[in-house]
Amino acid sequence: MADTDDYLRIADDVAADIAAGRLRPGDRLATQRAFARTRGIANSTAHRVYRELARRGLTVGEVGRGTFVRAAQHAPGPALAEPAAPDAGTRVNLELNYPVVPEQAALLAGGMAPLLRPDALDAALRPIGPAGHPAARAAAAALLARTGFAPDPDRVLFAGNGRHAVAGAVAALVPPGGRLGVEAYTYPLVKAIAARIGVTLVPLAMDADGLRPDAVRAAHRSAPLHAVYLQPTLHNPLGVTMPAPRRVELSDTLRELDLWAVEDAIWSFLHEDPVPPAPAAPQAGPAASQAGPVPPPPLAALAPERTVLVDSLSKRLAPGLTVGLVLPPAARRDAVASALRSGGWTATGFALEAVTRWLADGTVDRIVRAKRRDAAERQALIRKHLGGFAVSADPRSYFAWWELPEGWRAESFLAAAARRGIAVTPGTAFAVAPEGAQGTAPAPHAVRLALAGAPPDLLPYALTTLAAVARGTPEDAFPE
């Protein structure tokens, strides 16, 4: 028998089989006893091998069913352009959510032409600080404006993207070792940001109206919070938009507790239409009926002295050339600017100049209107193909939260979807571990579907396939 110290080498061999595709997502491994017999090792060594594979995130064990290869982490990239049968290796990406509409490249190209003149390009390639320049601040302030809310352009700061904007705001408001309250289901990268800068996340209860102010007060009484991060409009992944009365109550709570808020508005462009667009021909089809009422004002309008508003152009435009926006209270502007500089989170001059031009010439407005129509059409497919399931989604958003039928766990469903060439995100990616839980988080039997990653002609196939999987059982999905 091999020495028990060889378990790492054996685990490496199995990991290599997974990486090479010899073991596919959803494949069931032999029982530990059978594995030990095949490899000529002790049962205790097999147990250590399986534990090591689980520690690396390569496998998942299910009580009474066995150990399965987890769905792989897929490299970012476009889904296939043509529909294909599941056994042909179709990759439909319902994990990443970068909206693209057919007309956007042509629209963006028009605004780029003046920037490519040598004199303009020379200026755009020079270093630039978090405050940008006056034209950029004025354009950004106009973008952030809402009915009854006109931000001061001199308060606007710029980050490399939305993640950088969030990181700068959190770093400026919460000291290392401090406590940041977050919704119980939150943007996954906030967890990574908090770990990087040494901030403890405190999950706060939600209900049908979003974050509960009483949960904020209870957490603060337990041990003082420094700030709260939340998504009041089109919460990702739940799709909730906080109504006006709740926003007023939450604003009062921030003042009462002397707390800061980081308000993430990155998806709100799909819901909000602060400046009525120029009249256009009526849109045919289901998308025409999706324009809802103007949403409640942002927290930054209700509690401007307590709120840092963050936004981004990546979802509105494209992830390859983006800018993050930060609107802090005047009293915290210098601290946020310093955090952006020290973290290396500032925007580049070229991206800022391009975005400023696209804002000024109406390109951003035109692309946003196209993406609103696109999101509504994709949500119509959700209603058509997943009707009857427990799916929560705003008809204007690019994502849906699916509470899986009884008998399904998120990891099992993830693996079953991966075997059919479809990548989805488990609910655990959004769940925040309670304090003292040693890194574990609640395990919701749910997945998030990101609708922007698949071409429109592949999305119906993907949804139909997932519906068929969900109507069966894990045993049906993984036949012997």
Short mmCIF file of C-alpha atoms in Angstrom, two decimals:
data_model
loop_
_atom_site.label_atom_id
_atom_site.label_comp_id
_atom_site.label_asym_id
_atom_site.label_seq_id
_atom_site.Cartn_x
_atom_site.Cartn_y
_atom_site.Cartn_z
CA MET A 1 0.00 0.00 0.00
CA ALA A 2 1.09 3.54 -0.61
CA ASP A 3 2.19 5.54 2.40
CA THR A 4 -0.61 7.72 3.79
CA ASP A 5 1.55 10.79 3.12
CA ASP A 6 0.89 10.18 -0.59
CA TYR A 7 -2.67 11.43 -0.32
CA LEU A 8 -1.69 14.83 -1.74
CA ARG A 9 -0.07 13.23 -4.79
CA ILE A 10 -3.17 11.12 -5.36
CA ALA A 11 -5.40 14.17 -4.94
CA ASP A 12 -3.22 15.95 -7.52
CA ASP A 13 -3.78 13.06 -9.94
CA VAL A 14 -7.55 13.32 -9.54
CA ALA A 15 -7.39 17.10 -9.88
CA ALA A 16 -5.45 16.67 -13.13
CA ASP A 17 -8.18 14.36 -14.44
CA ILE A 18 -10.77 17.03 -13.64
CA ALA A 19 -8.72 19.80 -15.27
CA ALA A 20 -8.19 17.69 -18.41
CA GLY A 21 -11.88 16.85 -18.71
CA ARG A 22 -11.45 13.15 -18.04
CA LEU A 23 -13.71 13.73 -15.04
CA ARG A 24 -16.53 16.11 -15.95
CA PRO A 25 -18.70 18.35 -13.76
CA GLY A 26 -21.44 16.20 -12.28
CA ASP A 27 -19.52 12.92 -12.55
CA ARG A 28 -19.88 10.74 -9.47
CA LEU A 29 -16.65 9.47 -7.94
CA ALA A 30 -16.31 5.93 -6.66
CA THR A 31 -17.09 5.35 -3.02
CA GLN A 32 -14.10 5.91 -0.78
CA ARG A 33 -13.85 2.17 -0.10
CA ALA A 34 -13.91 1.36 -3.84
CA PHE A 35 -11.43 4.16 -4.55
CA ALA A 36 -9.05 2.77 -1.90
CA ARG A 37 -9.33 -0.72 -3.37
CA THR A 38 -8.67 0.51 -6.93
CA ARG A 39 -5.67 2.61 -5.89
CA GLY A 40 -4.26 0.04 -3.48
CA ILE A 41 -4.35 2.45 -0.53
CA ALA A 42 -5.81 2.40 2.95
CA ASN A 43 -9.38 3.53 3.51
CA SER A 44 -8.04 6.30 5.76
CA THR A 45 -5.84 7.58 2.91
CA ALA A 46 -8.82 7.59 0.53
CA HIS A 47 -10.74 9.59 3.11
CA ARG A 48 -7.91 12.18 3.19
CA VAL A 49 -7.86 12.34 -0.62
CA TYR A 50 -11.59 13.03 -0.78
CA ARG A 51 -11.35 15.61 1.99
CA GLU A 52 -8.51 17.35 0.12
CA LEU A 53 -10.49 17.43 -3.14
CA ALA A 54 -13.42 19.01 -1.30
CA ARG A 55 -11.09 21.52 0.37
CA ARG A 56 -9.86 22.60 -3.07
CA GLY A 57 -13.44 23.12 -4.20
CA LEU A 58 -13.21 20.36 -6.81
CA THR A 59 -15.85 18.03 -5.42
CA VAL A 60 -19.00 18.17 -3.35
CA GLY A 61 -20.42 15.38 -1.19
CA GLU A 62 -24.14 14.70 -0.85
CA VAL A 63 -25.43 12.61 2.02
CA GLY A 64 -26.77 9.30 0.78
CA ARG A 65 -25.74 9.94 -2.84
CA GLY A 66 -21.96 10.16 -2.98
CA THR A 67 -19.24 12.57 -4.07
CA PHE A 68 -19.52 14.55 -7.31
CA VAL A 69 -17.20 16.70 -9.39
CA ARG A 70 -18.26 20.31 -8.93
CA ALA A 71 -19.07 22.63 -11.80
CA ALA A 72 -15.82 24.17 -12.95
CA GLN A 73 -14.93 27.83 -12.72
CA HIS A 74 -15.34 28.96 -16.29
CA ALA A 75 -13.09 31.56 -17.84
CA PRO A 76 -14.95 34.72 -18.86
CA GLY A 77 -15.90 34.73 -22.50
CA PRO A 78 -18.81 34.92 -24.90
CA ALA A 79 -21.22 32.04 -25.20
CA LEU A 80 -21.48 30.19 -28.48
CA ALA A 81 -23.04 32.11 -31.32
CA GLU A 82 -25.00 29.12 -32.65
CA PRO A 83 -27.34 26.75 -30.80
CA ALA A 84 -25.97 23.26 -30.35
CA ALA A 85 -27.04 20.01 -28.76
CA PRO A 86 -25.95 19.51 -25.14
CA ASP A 87 -23.52 16.72 -26.03
CA ALA A 88 -21.77 19.02 -28.55
CA GLY A 89 -20.18 20.99 -25.73
CA THR A 90 -22.49 23.99 -25.76
CA ARG A 91 -21.41 26.61 -23.24
CA VAL A 92 -24.23 28.96 -22.27
CA ASN A 93 -22.94 31.37 -19.69
CA LEU A 94 -25.64 32.36 -17.19
CA GLU A 95 -22.99 33.32 -14.61
CA LEU A 96 -21.51 36.55 -16.00
CA ASN A 97 -23.78 39.52 -16.58
CA TYR A 98 -22.32 42.00 -19.07
CA PRO A 99 -25.17 43.23 -21.30
CA VAL A 100 -24.33 43.69 -24.98
CA VAL A 101 -26.76 44.87 -27.63
CA PRO A 102 -26.06 44.62 -31.38
CA GLU A 103 -25.93 48.35 -32.03
CA GLN A 104 -23.62 49.35 -29.20
CA ALA A 105 -20.27 48.87 -30.97
CA ALA A 106 -21.29 51.15 -33.85
CA LEU A 107 -22.61 53.76 -31.43
CA LEU A 108 -19.44 53.68 -29.33
CA ALA A 109 -17.19 53.86 -32.39
CA GLY A 110 -18.70 57.19 -33.44
CA GLY A 111 -17.72 58.83 -30.18
CA MET A 112 -14.20 57.43 -30.31
CA ALA A 113 -13.20 59.03 -33.62
CA PRO A 114 -12.48 62.55 -32.25
CA LEU A 115 -10.50 61.03 -29.39
CA LEU A 116 -8.06 59.42 -31.81
CA ARG A 117 -6.74 62.74 -33.13
CA PRO A 118 -3.11 63.08 -31.97
CA ASP A 119 -3.74 66.17 -29.85
CA ALA A 120 -6.81 64.67 -28.13
CA LEU A 121 -5.11 61.34 -27.66
CA ASP A 122 -2.03 62.98 -26.15
CA ALA A 123 -4.20 64.70 -23.54
CA ALA A 124 -6.24 61.54 -22.81
CA LEU A 125 -3.14 59.45 -22.16
CA ARG A 126 -1.79 61.71 -19.44
CA PRO A 127 -2.18 60.71 -15.76
CA ILE A 128 -5.36 61.85 -14.05
CA GLY A 129 -6.44 61.89 -10.41
CA PRO A 130 -9.70 60.67 -8.83
CA ALA A 131 -11.34 64.09 -9.37
CA GLY A 132 -10.99 63.85 -13.15
CA HIS A 133 -11.65 67.17 -14.88
CA PRO A 134 -14.58 69.65 -14.83
CA ALA A 135 -16.26 68.38 -18.02
CA ALA A 136 -16.19 64.80 -16.73
CA ARG A 137 -17.57 65.81 -13.33
CA ALA A 138 -20.41 67.79 -14.94
CA ALA A 139 -21.32 64.88 -17.23
CA ALA A 140 -21.24 62.38 -14.35
CA ALA A 141 -23.35 64.61 -12.10
CA ALA A 142 -25.95 64.87 -14.86
CA LEU A 143 -25.96 61.08 -15.21
CA LEU A 144 -26.52 60.61 -11.46
CA ALA A 145 -29.25 63.26 -11.22
CA ARG A 146 -32.80 62.20 -10.43
CA THR A 147 -36.04 64.03 -9.88
CA GLY A 148 -35.39 66.20 -6.82
CA PHE A 149 -31.72 65.18 -6.72
CA ALA A 150 -29.07 67.31 -8.44
CA PRO A 151 -25.57 66.27 -7.27
CA ASP A 152 -22.86 68.88 -6.95
CA PRO A 153 -20.33 68.10 -9.73
CA ASP A 154 -17.47 69.13 -7.46
CA ARG A 155 -18.23 66.14 -5.21
CA VAL A 156 -17.91 63.55 -8.00
CA LEU A 157 -14.90 61.21 -8.01
CA PHE A 158 -13.87 58.59 -10.55
CA ALA A 159 -12.71 54.99 -10.12
CA GLY A 160 -11.50 52.39 -12.58
CA ASN A 161 -14.82 50.51 -12.45
CA GLY A 162 -17.72 49.77 -10.14
CA ARG A 163 -15.76 47.33 -7.98
CA HIS A 164 -13.07 49.94 -7.47
CA ALA A 165 -15.73 52.50 -6.57
CA VAL A 166 -17.17 50.18 -3.90
CA ALA A 167 -13.70 49.33 -2.59
CA GLY A 168 -12.72 52.99 -2.29
CA ALA A 169 -15.94 53.89 -0.50
CA VAL A 170 -15.69 51.00 1.97
CA ALA A 171 -12.00 51.62 2.64
CA ALA A 172 -12.72 55.28 3.39
CA LEU A 173 -15.60 54.56 5.76
CA VAL A 174 -14.60 51.35 7.57
CA PRO A 175 -11.22 50.96 9.28
CA PRO A 176 -9.34 47.63 9.19
CA GLY A 177 -11.06 45.33 11.65
CA GLY A 178 -14.26 47.39 11.45
CA ARG A 179 -17.75 46.05 10.79
CA LEU A 180 -19.71 46.62 7.57
CA GLY A 181 -23.38 45.70 7.54
CA VAL A 182 -24.58 44.11 4.29
CA GLU A 183 -27.80 42.59 3.06
CA ALA A 184 -28.00 38.88 3.86
CA TYR A 185 -27.56 38.24 0.13
CA THR A 186 -25.06 40.64 -1.34
CA TYR A 187 -22.83 41.34 -4.34
CA PRO A 188 -20.20 38.54 -4.14
CA LEU A 189 -17.24 40.81 -4.82
CA VAL A 190 -18.06 42.80 -1.69
CA LYS A 191 -16.98 39.70 0.22
CA ALA A 192 -13.66 39.70 -1.62
CA ILE A 193 -13.21 43.44 -1.08
CA ALA A 194 -13.89 43.09 2.64
CA ALA A 195 -11.39 40.25 2.97
CA ARG A 196 -8.74 42.25 1.13
CA ILE A 197 -9.01 45.34 3.31
CA GLY A 198 -9.65 43.51 6.60
CA VAL A 199 -13.30 44.39 7.12
CA THR A 200 -15.82 42.10 8.84
CA LEU A 201 -19.15 41.67 7.04
CA VAL A 202 -22.30 41.51 9.15
CA PRO A 203 -25.35 40.02 7.37
CA LEU A 204 -28.55 42.00 7.88
CA ALA A 205 -32.05 40.59 7.45
CA MET A 206 -34.18 41.52 4.46
CA ASP A 207 -37.85 41.22 3.60
CA ALA A 208 -39.97 41.88 0.51
CA ASP A 209 -39.08 45.60 0.71
CA GLY A 210 -35.32 45.05 1.01
CA LEU A 211 -33.01 45.76 3.93
CA ARG A 212 -34.82 46.05 7.27
CA PRO A 213 -33.93 49.10 9.38
CA ASP A 214 -34.65 47.16 12.57
CA ALA A 215 -31.97 44.65 11.53
CA VAL A 216 -29.50 47.51 11.19
CA ARG A 217 -30.35 48.77 14.66
CA ALA A 218 -30.11 45.30 16.21
CA ALA A 219 -26.71 44.61 14.65
CA HIS A 220 -25.42 48.00 15.74
CA ARG A 221 -26.56 47.39 19.32
CA SER A 222 -24.76 44.05 19.33
CA ALA A 223 -21.45 45.65 18.29
CA PRO A 224 -21.16 49.02 16.56
CA LEU A 225 -21.23 49.05 12.78
CA HIS A 226 -19.14 51.58 10.87
CA ALA A 227 -21.23 51.57 7.69
CA VAL A 228 -23.83 49.68 5.68
CA TYR A 229 -23.52 48.57 2.04
CA LEU A 230 -26.75 47.99 0.15
CA GLN A 231 -28.43 47.89 -3.27
CA PRO A 232 -31.78 49.65 -2.87
CA THR A 233 -32.73 49.51 -6.58
CA LEU A 234 -32.81 46.21 -8.49
CA HIS A 235 -31.01 44.28 -5.79
CA ASN A 236 -28.68 41.64 -7.22
CA PRO A 237 -29.63 38.76 -6.99
CA LEU A 238 -33.14 39.13 -5.53
CA GLY A 239 -34.46 41.85 -7.86
CA VAL A 240 -36.02 43.83 -4.99
CA THR A 241 -36.45 47.62 -5.24
CA MET A 242 -36.86 49.32 -1.89
CA PRO A 243 -40.05 51.46 -1.75
CA ALA A 244 -39.99 55.10 -0.70
CA PRO A 245 -41.30 54.65 2.88
CA ARG A 246 -38.60 52.08 3.63
CA ARG A 247 -35.93 54.41 2.22
CA VAL A 248 -37.13 57.23 4.44
CA GLU A 249 -37.07 54.94 7.50
CA LEU A 250 -33.60 53.71 6.62
CA SER A 251 -32.36 57.26 6.13
CA ASP A 252 -33.68 58.18 9.57
CA THR A 253 -31.93 55.09 11.00
CA LEU A 254 -28.59 56.16 9.50
CA ARG A 255 -28.90 59.55 11.19
CA GLU A 256 -30.08 58.04 14.46
CA LEU A 257 -27.11 55.66 14.64
CA ASP A 258 -24.59 58.04 13.05
CA LEU A 259 -23.88 55.45 10.36
CA TRP A 260 -22.56 55.77 6.81
CA ALA A 261 -24.17 54.00 3.86
CA VAL A 262 -22.59 52.88 0.61
CA GLU A 263 -25.45 52.91 -1.92
CA ASP A 264 -24.72 50.70 -4.93
CA ALA A 265 -26.68 51.98 -7.94
CA ILE A 266 -24.82 50.03 -10.62
CA TRP A 267 -27.93 48.20 -11.92
CA SER A 268 -30.40 51.02 -11.30
CA PHE A 269 -30.06 52.39 -14.84
CA LEU A 270 -32.42 49.62 -15.96
CA HIS A 271 -35.12 50.91 -13.61
CA GLU A 272 -34.55 54.62 -13.55
CA ASP A 273 -35.22 57.13 -16.29
CA PRO A 274 -34.41 60.43 -14.57
CA VAL A 275 -34.38 62.56 -17.72
CA PRO A 276 -37.16 61.76 -20.22
CA PRO A 277 -35.59 60.70 -23.52
CA ALA A 278 -36.43 62.33 -26.82
CA PRO A 279 -39.73 61.06 -28.29
CA ALA A 280 -39.27 57.82 -30.17
CA ALA A 281 -41.44 55.47 -32.15
CA PRO A 282 -43.40 53.03 -29.92
CA GLN A 283 -41.63 49.72 -29.39
CA ALA A 284 -43.41 46.65 -30.63
CA GLY A 285 -43.71 43.47 -28.64
CA PRO A 286 -43.66 42.67 -24.91
CA ALA A 287 -40.81 45.06 -24.12
CA ALA A 288 -43.02 48.07 -24.81
CA SER A 289 -45.12 47.46 -21.69
CA GLN A 290 -42.21 47.10 -19.27
CA ALA A 291 -41.50 50.77 -18.55
CA GLY A 292 -42.58 51.17 -14.96
CA PRO A 293 -43.03 54.21 -12.76
CA VAL A 294 -40.02 56.28 -11.80
CA PRO A 295 -38.56 54.59 -8.70
CA PRO A 296 -38.12 56.22 -5.31
CA PRO A 297 -35.28 58.70 -4.83
CA PRO A 298 -31.85 57.34 -3.95
CA LEU A 299 -30.69 57.30 -0.36
CA ALA A 300 -28.14 59.89 -1.45
CA ALA A 301 -31.06 62.30 -1.93
CA LEU A 302 -32.72 61.45 1.40
CA ALA A 303 -29.58 61.33 3.55
CA PRO A 304 -26.88 63.06 1.47
CA GLU A 305 -24.71 63.73 4.51
CA ARG A 306 -24.61 59.98 5.41
CA THR A 307 -24.49 58.30 1.97
CA VAL A 308 -21.75 57.50 -0.54
CA LEU A 309 -23.39 56.75 -3.90
CA VAL A 310 -21.45 54.44 -6.26
CA ASP A 311 -22.23 53.71 -9.90
CA SER A 312 -20.45 52.46 -13.00
CA LEU A 313 -20.53 52.57 -16.79
CA SER A 314 -19.61 48.89 -17.30
CA LYS A 315 -23.19 47.61 -17.42
CA ARG A 316 -24.48 50.64 -19.31
CA LEU A 317 -21.70 50.43 -21.90
CA ALA A 318 -19.13 47.62 -21.94
CA PRO A 319 -16.75 46.02 -19.44
CA GLY A 320 -13.67 46.57 -21.59
CA LEU A 321 -13.62 50.36 -21.23
CA THR A 322 -15.39 51.56 -18.12
CA VAL A 323 -15.35 54.12 -15.33
CA GLY A 324 -16.69 53.92 -11.79
CA LEU A 325 -18.46 56.90 -10.21
CA VAL A 326 -18.38 57.86 -6.55
CA LEU A 327 -20.47 60.63 -5.01
CA PRO A 328 -19.46 61.04 -1.34
CA PRO A 329 -20.72 63.62 1.14
CA ALA A 330 -18.57 66.74 1.13
CA ALA A 331 -17.20 65.79 4.56
CA ARG A 332 -15.84 62.46 3.27
CA ARG A 333 -14.74 63.45 -0.24
CA ASP A 334 -11.06 63.79 0.63
CA ALA A 335 -11.05 60.46 2.49
CA VAL A 336 -12.64 58.64 -0.45
CA ALA A 337 -10.26 60.30 -2.92
CA SER A 338 -7.31 59.24 -0.77
CA ALA A 339 -8.60 55.65 -0.62
CA LEU A 340 -8.98 55.53 -4.41
CA ARG A 341 -5.44 56.80 -4.91
CA SER A 342 -3.81 54.53 -2.34
CA GLY A 343 -5.68 51.46 -3.54
CA GLY A 344 -4.78 52.04 -7.19
CA TRP A 345 -8.49 52.28 -7.94
CA THR A 346 -8.57 55.50 -9.98
CA ALA A 347 -9.82 55.77 -13.55
CA THR A 348 -7.50 56.02 -16.53
CA GLY A 349 -7.48 59.25 -18.50
CA PHE A 350 -8.35 57.56 -21.79
CA ALA A 351 -11.40 55.75 -20.39
CA LEU A 352 -12.60 58.88 -18.60
CA GLU A 353 -12.29 60.99 -21.75
CA ALA A 354 -14.12 58.40 -23.85
CA VAL A 355 -16.95 58.10 -21.32
CA THR A 356 -17.26 61.89 -21.06
CA ARG A 357 -17.71 62.14 -24.82
CA TRP A 358 -20.26 59.30 -24.88
CA LEU A 359 -22.24 61.00 -22.13
CA ALA A 360 -22.17 64.35 -23.89
CA ASP A 361 -23.18 63.14 -27.37
CA GLY A 362 -26.11 60.98 -26.19
CA THR A 363 -24.45 57.61 -26.89
CA VAL A 364 -24.96 56.42 -23.31
CA ASP A 365 -28.67 57.28 -23.39
CA ARG A 366 -29.19 55.44 -26.67
CA ILE A 367 -27.40 52.30 -25.47
CA VAL A 368 -29.24 52.36 -22.14
CA ARG A 369 -32.61 52.47 -23.90
CA ALA A 370 -31.59 49.51 -26.07
CA LYS A 371 -30.48 47.53 -23.01
CA ARG A 372 -33.74 48.24 -21.20
CA ARG A 373 -35.63 46.76 -24.14
CA ASP A 374 -33.24 43.81 -24.26
CA ALA A 375 -33.59 43.08 -20.52
CA ALA A 376 -37.38 43.18 -20.75
CA GLU A 377 -37.36 40.75 -23.68
CA ARG A 378 -35.11 38.34 -21.80
CA GLN A 379 -37.33 38.52 -18.72
CA ALA A 380 -40.26 37.60 -20.94
CA LEU A 381 -38.38 34.39 -21.77
CA ILE A 382 -37.99 33.68 -18.06
CA ARG A 383 -41.75 33.98 -17.59
CA LYS A 384 -42.39 31.79 -20.61
CA HIS A 385 -39.96 28.96 -19.90
CA LEU A 386 -39.80 28.97 -16.09
CA GLY A 387 -43.44 29.68 -15.38
CA GLY A 388 -44.66 27.64 -12.44
CA PHE A 389 -41.28 27.62 -10.69
CA ALA A 390 -40.39 29.82 -7.69
CA VAL A 391 -38.53 32.49 -9.66
CA SER A 392 -38.15 36.05 -8.37
CA ALA A 393 -37.21 38.71 -10.89
CA ASP A 394 -37.97 42.30 -11.71
CA PRO A 395 -39.23 42.54 -15.32
CA ARG A 396 -36.62 45.24 -15.99
CA SER A 397 -33.56 43.38 -14.72
CA TYR A 398 -30.93 41.11 -16.24
CA PHE A 399 -31.07 38.48 -13.51
CA ALA A 400 -33.46 36.09 -11.79
CA TRP A 401 -33.37 34.29 -8.43
CA TRP A 402 -34.62 30.71 -8.67
CA GLU A 403 -35.56 28.80 -5.50
CA LEU A 404 -35.13 25.24 -6.66
CA PRO A 405 -37.81 22.55 -6.35
CA GLU A 406 -37.77 20.19 -3.39
CA GLY A 407 -35.06 17.56 -3.62
CA TRP A 408 -32.55 19.80 -5.36
CA ARG A 409 -29.51 21.39 -3.75
CA ALA A 410 -27.78 24.26 -5.50
CA GLU A 411 -24.54 22.31 -5.93
CA SER A 412 -26.35 19.33 -7.49
CA PHE A 413 -28.26 21.60 -9.84
CA LEU A 414 -25.07 23.46 -10.73
CA ALA A 415 -23.38 20.21 -11.69
CA ALA A 416 -26.42 18.98 -13.63
CA ALA A 417 -26.57 22.25 -15.57
CA ALA A 418 -22.83 22.11 -16.27
CA ARG A 419 -23.17 18.62 -17.75
CA ARG A 420 -25.59 20.12 -20.22
CA GLY A 421 -23.27 22.98 -21.09
CA ILE A 422 -24.96 25.67 -18.98
CA ALA A 423 -23.20 27.67 -16.26
CA VAL A 424 -25.25 29.20 -13.42
CA THR A 425 -24.33 30.73 -10.05
CA PRO A 426 -25.26 29.03 -6.74
CA GLY A 427 -27.05 31.08 -4.11
CA THR A 428 -24.18 30.50 -1.71
CA ALA A 429 -22.08 32.93 -3.78
CA PHE A 430 -24.32 35.74 -2.51
CA ALA A 431 -24.92 34.54 1.05
CA VAL A 432 -22.93 36.15 3.85
CA ALA A 433 -21.76 33.98 6.73
CA PRO A 434 -23.04 34.95 10.18
CA GLU A 435 -20.39 36.16 12.59
CA GLY A 436 -18.63 33.29 14.33
CA ALA A 437 -19.62 30.78 11.64
CA GLN A 438 -15.99 30.10 10.68
CA GLY A 439 -16.46 31.06 7.08
CA THR A 440 -19.60 29.07 6.37
CA ALA A 441 -22.67 30.78 4.98
CA PRO A 442 -26.31 29.72 4.76
CA ALA A 443 -26.88 27.28 1.92
CA PRO A 444 -29.97 28.44 0.05
CA HIS A 445 -31.36 25.90 -2.38
CA ALA A 446 -31.34 28.57 -5.07
CA VAL A 447 -29.39 29.74 -8.09
CA ARG A 448 -29.05 33.07 -9.81
CA LEU A 449 -29.54 33.23 -13.56
CA ALA A 450 -27.63 36.03 -15.31
CA LEU A 451 -29.54 36.72 -18.49
CA ALA A 452 -27.11 38.98 -20.33
CA GLY A 453 -24.40 36.41 -21.04
CA ALA A 454 -26.22 34.25 -23.60
CA PRO A 455 -27.11 35.28 -27.17
CA PRO A 456 -30.89 35.66 -27.54
CA ASP A 457 -31.15 32.57 -29.74
CA LEU A 458 -29.45 30.39 -27.10
CA LEU A 459 -31.31 31.67 -24.05
CA PRO A 460 -34.60 29.81 -24.77
CA TYR A 461 -32.65 26.56 -25.22
CA ALA A 462 -30.84 27.11 -21.91
CA LEU A 463 -34.01 27.92 -19.97
CA THR A 464 -35.92 25.01 -21.47
CA THR A 465 -33.07 22.66 -20.58
CA LEU A 466 -32.85 23.94 -17.00
CA ALA A 467 -36.61 23.61 -16.59
CA ALA A 468 -36.45 19.99 -17.71
CA VAL A 469 -33.64 19.28 -15.26
CA ALA A 470 -35.56 20.93 -12.39
CA ARG A 471 -38.69 18.90 -13.11
CA GLY A 472 -36.70 15.71 -12.61
CA THR A 473 -34.59 14.60 -9.68
CA PRO A 474 -30.83 14.57 -9.06
CA GLU A 475 -30.94 10.81 -9.70
CA ASP A 476 -32.46 11.49 -13.14
CA ALA A 477 -29.75 14.07 -13.87
CA PHE A 478 -26.87 11.75 -12.97
CA PRO A 479 -27.73 8.30 -14.27
CA GLU A 480 -25.31 5.52 -13.47
#
